[in-house]
Amino acid sequence: LRSRDLRPALEYLSSLPSPLTLLPNHALNALLRALAAAGRVRAATDLFRRIPAPTAHSFNSLLAALLRRGRGRAANAVLAAFLRSPRATPDAATLNTLLHGLSTASPRPSPPALVRLFRFLPETYAFAPDAISYNSLLSALCRAGDLHAARKLFDKMRVGEKDCKASVSPNVITYTTMIKAYCVRGLADEALAVFNMMSADGVAPNRITYNTMIQGFCEAGRMELVKGLLETDSFKPDTCTFNTLMAAHCGEGRVKEAMEVFGQMAELRVSRDSASYSTVIRALCDNREFVKAEALVDELLEKEVLTKRGGCVPLIAAYNPVFVYLCENGKAKKARVLFGQLLDRRSKVDFAAFKTLILGHCKEGDFEEGYQLVLSMLKRDLVPDDECYIAIVEGFSQKGRMKVAWEALHRMLNSGLRPSTSTFHSVLLGLLKKEGCAKEAADLIEIMLERKIRQNLDLSTNTIDALFKSNLNDRAYKIITSLYDQGYYIKMEKLIGDLCEEKKFTEAAELTLFSLQKRHDLGVSVSSTVLDGLCATGRASDAFRLFYELIESGNSSGAVEPRSLVALRHALDEDGKKKEADFVAKQMRRAAARIREMV
C-alpha cells in the first residue's frame, strides 16, 4: 500500500484464506483508506462493513470519498452504521468532512440542520470542534445563503464561545469567508467593515482576501474602494488581481483602461496567463479592433502561454470572436493552432468554436482539416449541424474525393440529421462518376430507400448499370426489386441494351423476365436482341425459357422478330432439343397464319 499500487496488495489479500482474521486491524484500515483515496468507494464500503474495528481516520476517508462523488445516501448509511458501533469514535475531522461534504451536496441540508450537526457530534462524543470545524460551518452557512446565521457564528468566534470546551479565534480563512459572503451579495460596505475588523484584530489578510474584495468591489461597481485597496502597502497585486480589474473594465466597455492594466502587468513583471489574454482579446474584438486582437493572439502563441500548466483552465468560448475574425479573413490555420492549444489544456469544448473553424477551413478549401474537426467533435459527444456536414460533403465532392464525401454523409445520417434530396443526388452522381465506387453508390441508394428519399430515374439506372459492370449482380437485382416495390422504375430498355452490348445476355434475360413479372412492355426489339444474344452464345435453353415466358405472359409470338425465332429454332435443333424446337416452329406457323389473315 505504501507503494501506492493497489493491484498487488489486493492480489495478496485474495490469496489469504481468511484475511479479516489473519491481518492486523491497522493493515485493514490502511487498505480501506487506500481504496477510498483511489475512488473505489464500493470496495471501500464493503471492506468497511467487514472490518472488526474501523478507525475514525479510515471512516473519515471513506466518508469524504462518498461525499465527493455525490453519494449522499450511501454516506448517510455508512455514518449511521459507524455511529451504531459501540467503539465508534468520530472526531473533529469527521465533523469537518460532514460539514464540507453536505454543504456542497445536492440537495443541501438546511442551515438549522447543519448547526444541529455541529452541536450533536461534539456533545455526544466528547470532542472539541477545531478551527477547521468552525470555518467549515461558517462556509456551509454562507453557501446555504443564511448570512444572518453566518454573521452570528462569526461574532461568537470573535468574542469567544463560552459554551464550548475550547474557544476558537477566527483566522484569515474565517474573515475571508465572511468577506466573500458579503461580496457575493453585493454588500461592499459590509465586506469592508469585516476587513477593517480583521486589521483591528491583528489578523493579516492574505492574497486571497485582497483578491476576493477586489472582485466583489468591481462587481458592485465600487471602483473607489478598489483604488483604496490597490494603494495599500501590504498588498502586492498578482495575476488574479489584474485579471479581475481587466474584466471589470471590459464589462463596462472601458477597453482602453483594460489595455492600460494589461500593459501595467508587463511593467510590474506580473505574469500574464490565458485569462489575461482572453479577456482583452475578446474586448478588442467586441470593439471591432481586430488588428490589435490578432497581434495579441500572435503574442499568445509565440510565448506559448496556453501550453504552460497551472492556473485556471482557459475557456474556448472566450476566444470565439477572434476565431470568427481569423476564419473570415483567410487565417483558419492560425485559428486552428490556437484552438488546438486550448483543447490540449482540456478547456471546455464549445460547439460554436468548432463550427467556426470547420466552416473556415472549408472556405479556404482545406476540407481534410475541416473533416478532422468534425471527427474531433464526434469524439467529444458534440454533434455537428447540417451546415458543417454539408460544407464537408460538398467540398469533398467538388474535389472528386467521393468515398470521403460518402463517409461524411453517412456520419451525418448517423447523427440523426437529414440532408436535402439534392445533397443525396449530388453525392450519388459523384460516386457514379468515380471508378470503383459502385458499392458505395448502392449503399447510398439503399439508405435513400429506407429513409423514403425521392429517387432520380437516371441515377438509379446508372447505379444498377455500375453494379453489373462491377459484377455485383446480386446487389443489382436486390436494389431493382426494392425500387419497384416502392413504386420507382429504372430505364429497363437502356439497361438491358447496355448489358447486351457487354455480352452479358444472362443478366439481360433476368431483367427481361423481371419486366414481364412487373407487366413492363419492353418492345419487340429488346426481347429479340436478348434472344439473339443467348442463342449466339450457346444458351439455347435460356433463350427458350425466355421465349416461353413471353408466350405465357400473354404476349404473342409477334413480341419477337421472326428472324429471332428462326435463330432460336436453329439453336435448339443444334442442341438436340427437338421438342422445344417443334414448339417454336408451331408458334412461327401460328404467327404466319395470323399475318395472312390480317392481309
Tab-separated table of N, CA and C in Angstrom, residues 239-338:
chain	number	residue	atom	x	y	z
A	239	THR	N	-1.483	38.169	-10.693
A	239	THR	CA	-2.174	37.943	-11.968
A	239	THR	C	-3.687	37.967	-11.793
A	240	CYS	N	-4.167	37.311	-10.733
A	240	CYS	CA	-5.605	37.273	-10.481
A	240	CYS	C	-6.168	38.680	-10.292
A	241	THR	N	-5.426	39.513	-9.592
A	241	THR	CA	-5.867	40.893	-9.353
A	241	THR	C	-6.038	41.646	-10.666
A	242	PHE	N	-5.018	41.585	-11.499
A	242	PHE	CA	-5.077	42.307	-12.771
A	242	PHE	C	-6.178	41.752	-13.679
A	243	ASN	N	-6.342	40.432	-13.683
A	243	ASN	CA	-7.406	39.843	-14.496
A	243	ASN	C	-8.779	40.331	-14.066
A	244	THR	N	-8.966	40.441	-12.753
A	244	THR	CA	-10.240	40.927	-12.222
A	244	THR	C	-10.482	42.377	-12.649
A	245	LEU	N	-9.437	43.194	-12.575
A	245	LEU	CA	-9.567	44.600	-12.964
A	245	LEU	C	-9.874	44.727	-14.462
A	246	MET	N	-9.177	43.938	-15.274
A	246	MET	CA	-9.427	43.998	-16.717
A	246	MET	C	-10.844	43.555	-17.050
A	247	ALA	N	-11.296	42.510	-16.395
A	247	ALA	CA	-12.655	42.022	-16.636
A	247	ALA	C	-13.678	43.081	-16.258
A	248	ALA	N	-13.424	43.802	-15.166
A	248	ALA	CA	-14.353	44.851	-14.727
A	248	ALA	C	-14.405	45.983	-15.752
A	249	HIS	N	-13.248	46.408	-16.236
A	249	HIS	CA	-13.217	47.478	-17.248
A	249	HIS	C	-13.902	47.025	-18.537
A	250	CYS	N	-13.611	45.815	-18.963
A	250	CYS	CA	-14.207	45.317	-20.208
A	250	CYS	C	-15.721	45.186	-20.063
A	251	GLY	N	-16.171	44.766	-18.895
A	251	GLY	CA	-17.593	44.630	-18.655
A	251	GLY	C	-18.340	45.941	-18.767
A	252	GLU	N	-17.641	47.033	-18.499
A	252	GLU	CA	-18.247	48.366	-18.606
A	252	GLU	C	-17.907	49.049	-19.924
A	253	GLY	N	-17.245	48.306	-20.831
A	253	GLY	CA	-16.917	48.870	-22.132
A	253	GLY	C	-15.707	49.775	-22.135
A	254	ARG	N	-14.918	49.742	-21.064
A	254	ARG	CA	-13.723	50.597	-20.978
A	254	ARG	C	-12.514	49.812	-21.477
A	255	VAL	N	-12.466	49.587	-22.782
A	255	VAL	CA	-11.410	48.755	-23.374
A	255	VAL	C	-10.045	49.429	-23.235
A	256	LYS	N	-10.000	50.749	-23.383
A	256	LYS	CA	-8.733	51.472	-23.273
A	256	LYS	C	-8.129	51.282	-21.887
A	257	GLU	N	-8.973	51.411	-20.837
A	257	GLU	CA	-8.481	51.234	-19.472
A	257	GLU	C	-8.031	49.792	-19.236
A	258	ALA	N	-8.754	48.846	-19.821
A	258	ALA	CA	-8.368	47.439	-19.671
A	258	ALA	C	-7.001	47.196	-20.303
A	259	MET	N	-6.741	47.822	-21.468
A	259	MET	CA	-5.451	47.653	-22.118
A	259	MET	C	-4.335	48.314	-21.315
A	260	GLU	N	-4.661	49.387	-20.631
A	260	GLU	CA	-3.660	50.029	-19.769
A	260	GLU	C	-3.280	49.098	-18.616
A	261	VAL	N	-4.273	48.441	-18.031
A	261	VAL	CA	-3.999	47.479	-16.957
A	261	VAL	C	-3.168	46.325	-17.501
A	262	PHE	N	-3.512	45.873	-18.715
A	262	PHE	CA	-2.767	44.790	-19.355
A	262	PHE	C	-1.299	45.185	-19.537
A	263	GLY	N	-1.074	46.446	-19.909
A	263	GLY	CA	0.293	46.923	-20.069
A	263	GLY	C	1.033	47.030	-18.752
A	264	GLN	N	0.313	47.409	-17.694
A	264	GLN	CA	0.940	47.530	-16.369
A	264	GLN	C	1.467	46.184	-15.882
A	265	MET	N	0.836	45.096	-16.315
A	265	MET	CA	1.309	43.779	-15.882
A	265	MET	C	2.750	43.558	-16.338
A	266	ALA	N	3.046	43.962	-17.562
A	266	ALA	CA	4.415	43.811	-18.065
A	266	ALA	C	5.369	44.738	-17.328
A	267	GLU	N	4.908	45.956	-17.055
A	267	GLU	CA	5.751	46.923	-16.349
A	267	GLU	C	6.102	46.440	-14.952
A	268	LEU	N	5.132	45.823	-14.268
A	268	LEU	CA	5.345	45.347	-12.898
A	268	LEU	C	5.864	43.915	-12.853
A	269	ARG	N	6.106	43.351	-14.044
A	269	ARG	CA	6.635	41.991	-14.161
A	269	ARG	C	5.700	40.970	-13.508
A	270	VAL	N	4.414	41.175	-13.712
A	270	VAL	CA	3.412	40.208	-13.277
A	270	VAL	C	3.066	39.349	-14.487
A	271	SER	N	3.166	38.056	-14.326
A	271	SER	CA	2.951	37.162	-15.470
A	271	SER	C	1.502	37.215	-15.949
A	272	ARG	N	1.359	37.151	-17.259
A	272	ARG	CA	0.019	37.109	-17.860
A	272	ARG	C	-0.350	35.657	-18.167
A	273	ASP	N	-1.546	35.262	-17.768
A	273	ASP	CA	-1.996	33.903	-18.072
A	273	ASP	C	-3.027	33.940	-19.197
A	274	SER	N	-3.611	32.793	-19.472
A	274	SER	CA	-4.565	32.704	-20.581
A	274	SER	C	-5.764	33.617	-20.356
A	275	ALA	N	-6.196	33.760	-19.092
A	275	ALA	CA	-7.342	34.628	-18.804
A	275	ALA	C	-7.010	36.086	-19.100
A	276	SER	N	-5.772	36.481	-18.853
A	276	SER	CA	-5.354	37.857	-19.144
A	276	SER	C	-5.538	38.164	-20.625
A	277	TYR	N	-5.057	37.244	-21.459
A	277	TYR	CA	-5.150	37.454	-22.902
A	277	TYR	C	-6.587	37.345	-23.403
A	278	SER	N	-7.300	36.315	-22.954
A	278	SER	CA	-8.651	36.109	-23.484
A	278	SER	C	-9.571	37.274	-23.146
A	279	THR	N	-9.381	37.871	-21.982
A	279	THR	CA	-10.241	38.982	-21.570
A	279	THR	C	-10.085	40.165	-22.518
A	280	VAL	N	-8.832	40.560	-22.781
A	280	VAL	CA	-8.626	41.740	-23.625
A	280	VAL	C	-8.832	41.420	-25.109
A	281	ILE	N	-8.522	40.191	-25.528
A	281	ILE	CA	-8.740	39.814	-26.926
A	281	ILE	C	-10.223	39.871	-27.262
A	282	ARG	N	-11.037	39.343	-26.379
A	282	ARG	CA	-12.489	39.380	-26.625
A	282	ARG	C	-13.002	40.813	-26.622
A	283	ALA	N	-12.503	41.610	-25.683
A	283	ALA	CA	-12.955	43.008	-25.608
A	283	ALA	C	-12.571	43.776	-26.873
A	284	LEU	N	-11.359	43.544	-27.365
A	284	LEU	CA	-10.929	44.209	-28.595
A	284	LEU	C	-11.785	43.789	-29.787
A	285	CYS	N	-12.122	42.512	-29.840
A	285	CYS	CA	-12.991	42.042	-30.932
A	285	CYS	C	-14.373	42.674	-30.835
A	286	ASP	N	-14.914	42.737	-29.619
A	286	ASP	CA	-16.228	43.358	-29.436
A	286	ASP	C	-16.203	44.833	-29.824
A	287	ASN	N	-15.000	45.441	-29.699
A	287	ASN	CA	-14.829	46.851	-30.038
A	287	ASN	C	-14.382	47.046	-31.487
A	288	ARG	N	-14.385	45.918	-32.253
A	288	ARG	CA	-14.010	45.938	-33.672
A	288	ARG	C	-12.548	46.294	-33.904
A	289	GLU	N	-11.711	46.104	-32.908
A	289	GLU	CA	-10.274	46.374	-33.059
A	289	GLU	C	-9.565	45.034	-33.315
A	290	PHE	N	-9.843	44.451	-34.466
A	290	PHE	CA	-9.393	43.101	-34.761
A	290	PHE	C	-7.889	43.005	-34.995
A	291	VAL	N	-7.285	44.051	-35.542
A	291	VAL	CA	-5.848	44.005	-35.792
A	291	VAL	C	-5.084	43.884	-34.471
A	292	LYS	N	-5.501	44.665	-33.485
A	292	LYS	CA	-4.864	44.582	-32.163
A	292	LYS	C	-5.114	43.223	-31.528
A	293	ALA	N	-6.341	42.720	-31.704
A	293	ALA	CA	-6.670	41.411	-31.133
A	293	ALA	C	-5.794	40.316	-31.741
A	294	GLU	N	-5.591	40.383	-33.072
A	294	GLU	CA	-4.756	39.382	-33.726
A	294	GLU	C	-3.310	39.487	-33.277
A	295	ALA	N	-2.851	40.704	-33.036
A	295	ALA	CA	-1.474	40.885	-32.546
A	295	ALA	C	-1.296	40.200	-31.192
A	296	LEU	N	-2.319	40.279	-30.335
A	296	LEU	CA	-2.243	39.609	-29.030
A	296	LEU	C	-2.302	38.097	-29.192
A	297	VAL	N	-3.057	37.616	-30.172
A	297	VAL	CA	-3.082	36.177	-30.445
A	297	VAL	C	-1.691	35.711	-30.858
A	298	ASP	N	-1.032	36.480	-31.708
A	298	ASP	CA	0.330	36.136	-32.135
A	298	ASP	C	1.276	36.077	-30.937
A	299	GLU	N	1.131	37.062	-30.050
A	299	GLU	CA	1.976	37.089	-28.842
A	299	GLU	C	1.667	35.893	-27.950
A	300	LEU	N	0.396	35.573	-27.821
A	300	LEU	CA	-0.041	34.434	-27.006
A	300	LEU	C	0.559	33.134	-27.516
A	301	LEU	N	0.552	32.960	-28.843
A	301	LEU	CA	1.100	31.737	-29.431
A	301	LEU	C	2.620	31.720	-29.360
A	302	GLU	N	3.228	32.875	-29.589
A	302	GLU	CA	4.694	32.955	-29.571
A	302	GLU	C	5.250	32.643	-28.183
A	303	LYS	N	4.592	33.162	-27.156
A	303	LYS	CA	5.065	32.933	-25.782
A	303	LYS	C	4.576	31.606	-25.210
A	304	GLU	N	3.768	30.900	-25.986
A	304	GLU	CA	3.245	29.589	-25.575
A	304	GLU	C	2.579	29.658	-24.205
A	305	VAL	N	1.795	30.695	-24.018
A	305	VAL	CA	1.130	30.890	-22.729
A	305	VAL	C	0.173	29.745	-22.432
A	306	LEU	N	-0.537	29.287	-23.458
A	306	LEU	CA	-1.551	28.250	-23.245
A	306	LEU	C	-0.949	26.879	-22.970
A	307	THR	N	0.321	26.695	-23.335
A	307	THR	CA	0.949	25.387	-23.111
A	307	THR	C	1.505	25.248	-21.708
A	308	LYS	N	1.537	26.357	-20.956
A	308	LYS	CA	2.077	26.310	-19.595
A	308	LYS	C	1.027	25.781	-18.633
A	309	ARG	N	1.426	24.825	-17.830
A	309	ARG	CA	0.500	24.214	-16.887
A	309	ARG	C	0.316	25.121	-15.675
A	310	GLY	N	-0.756	24.837	-14.959
A	310	GLY	CA	-1.045	25.653	-13.782
A	310	GLY	C	-1.997	26.773	-14.122
A	311	GLY	N	-2.568	27.361	-13.117
A	311	GLY	CA	-3.509	28.449	-13.319
A	311	GLY	C	-4.868	27.924	-13.748
A	312	CYS	N	-5.748	28.834	-14.077
A	312	CYS	CA	-7.098	28.435	-14.452
A	312	CYS	C	-7.113	27.846	-15.861
A	313	VAL	N	-8.071	26.951	-16.096
A	313	VAL	CA	-8.232	26.365	-17.421
A	313	VAL	C	-8.952	27.382	-18.308
A	314	PRO	N	-8.359	27.740	-19.446
A	314	PRO	CA	-8.981	28.773	-20.301
A	314	PRO	C	-10.290	28.282	-20.911
A	315	LEU	N	-11.170	29.228	-21.207
A	315	LEU	CA	-12.449	28.919	-21.835
A	315	LEU	C	-12.337	29.123	-23.344
A	316	ILE	N	-12.687	28.109	-24.102
A	316	ILE	CA	-12.649	28.230	-25.560
A	316	ILE	C	-13.625	29.294	-26.033
A	317	ALA	N	-14.790	29.351	-25.381
A	317	ALA	CA	-15.825	30.304	-25.801
A	317	ALA	C	-15.334	31.744	-25.742
A	318	ALA	N	-14.385	32.021	-24.846
A	318	ALA	CA	-13.875	33.387	-24.723
A	318	ALA	C	-13.129	33.832	-25.987
A	319	TYR	N	-12.638	32.870	-26.758
A	319	TYR	CA	-11.879	33.192	-27.966
A	319	TYR	C	-12.738	33.144	-29.237
A	320	ASN	N	-14.034	32.892	-29.097
A	320	ASN	CA	-14.894	32.763	-30.279
A	320	ASN	C	-14.857	33.982	-31.207
A	321	PRO	N	-14.894	35.211	-30.673
A	321	PRO	CA	-14.865	36.366	-31.589
A	321	PRO	C	-13.605	36.414	-32.454
A	322	VAL	N	-12.462	36.059	-31.879
A	322	VAL	CA	-11.232	36.106	-32.674
A	322	VAL	C	-11.181	34.935	-33.652
A	323	PHE	N	-11.785	33.798	-33.282
A	323	PHE	CA	-11.895	32.689	-34.235
A	323	PHE	C	-12.690	33.130	-35.464
A	324	VAL	N	-13.803	33.821	-35.219
A	324	VAL	CA	-14.651	34.288	-36.314
A	324	VAL	C	-13.864	35.240	-37.220
A	325	TYR	N	-13.143	36.182	-36.615
A	325	TYR	CA	-12.362	37.150	-37.395
A	325	TYR	C	-11.300	36.452	-38.239
A	326	LEU	N	-10.550	35.543	-37.614
A	326	LEU	CA	-9.473	34.873	-38.340
A	326	LEU	C	-10.019	34.028	-39.497
A	327	CYS	N	-11.100	33.301	-39.246
A	327	CYS	CA	-11.651	32.421	-40.279
A	327	CYS	C	-12.306	33.217	-41.403
A	328	GLU	N	-12.836	34.379	-41.096
A	328	GLU	CA	-13.442	35.218	-42.145
A	328	GLU	C	-12.393	35.931	-42.985
A	329	ASN	N	-11.149	35.923	-42.520
A	329	ASN	CA	-10.087	36.637	-43.228
A	329	ASN	C	-8.971	35.704	-43.711
A	330	GLY	N	-9.345	34.468	-43.981
A	330	GLY	CA	-8.402	33.537	-44.587
A	330	GLY	C	-7.287	33.076	-43.674
A	331	LYS	N	-7.505	33.079	-42.372
A	331	LYS	CA	-6.448	32.692	-41.423
A	331	LYS	C	-6.922	31.552	-40.526
A	332	ALA	N	-7.595	30.585	-41.154
A	332	ALA	CA	-8.137	29.456	-40.393
A	332	ALA	C	-7.025	28.617	-39.766
A	333	LYS	N	-5.858	28.553	-40.422
A	333	LYS	CA	-4.763	27.752	-39.864
A	333	LYS	C	-4.280	28.323	-38.536
A	334	LYS	N	-4.184	29.654	-38.471
A	334	LYS	CA	-3.774	30.279	-37.209
A	334	LYS	C	-4.825	30.013	-36.130
A	335	ALA	N	-6.093	30.122	-36.521
A	335	ALA	CA	-7.175	29.837	-35.573
A	335	ALA	C	-7.095	28.396	-35.087
A	336	ARG	N	-6.711	27.482	-35.997
A	336	ARG	CA	-6.620	26.059	-35.626
A	336	ARG	C	-5.501	25.824	-34.631
A	337	VAL	N	-4.382	26.518	-34.783
A	337	VAL	CA	-3.277	26.367	-33.827
A	337	VAL	C	-3.727	26.829	-32.438
A	338	LEU	N	-4.384	27.979	-32.383
A	338	LEU	CA	-4.890	28.500	-31.110
A	338	LEU	C	-5.898	27.528	-30.510
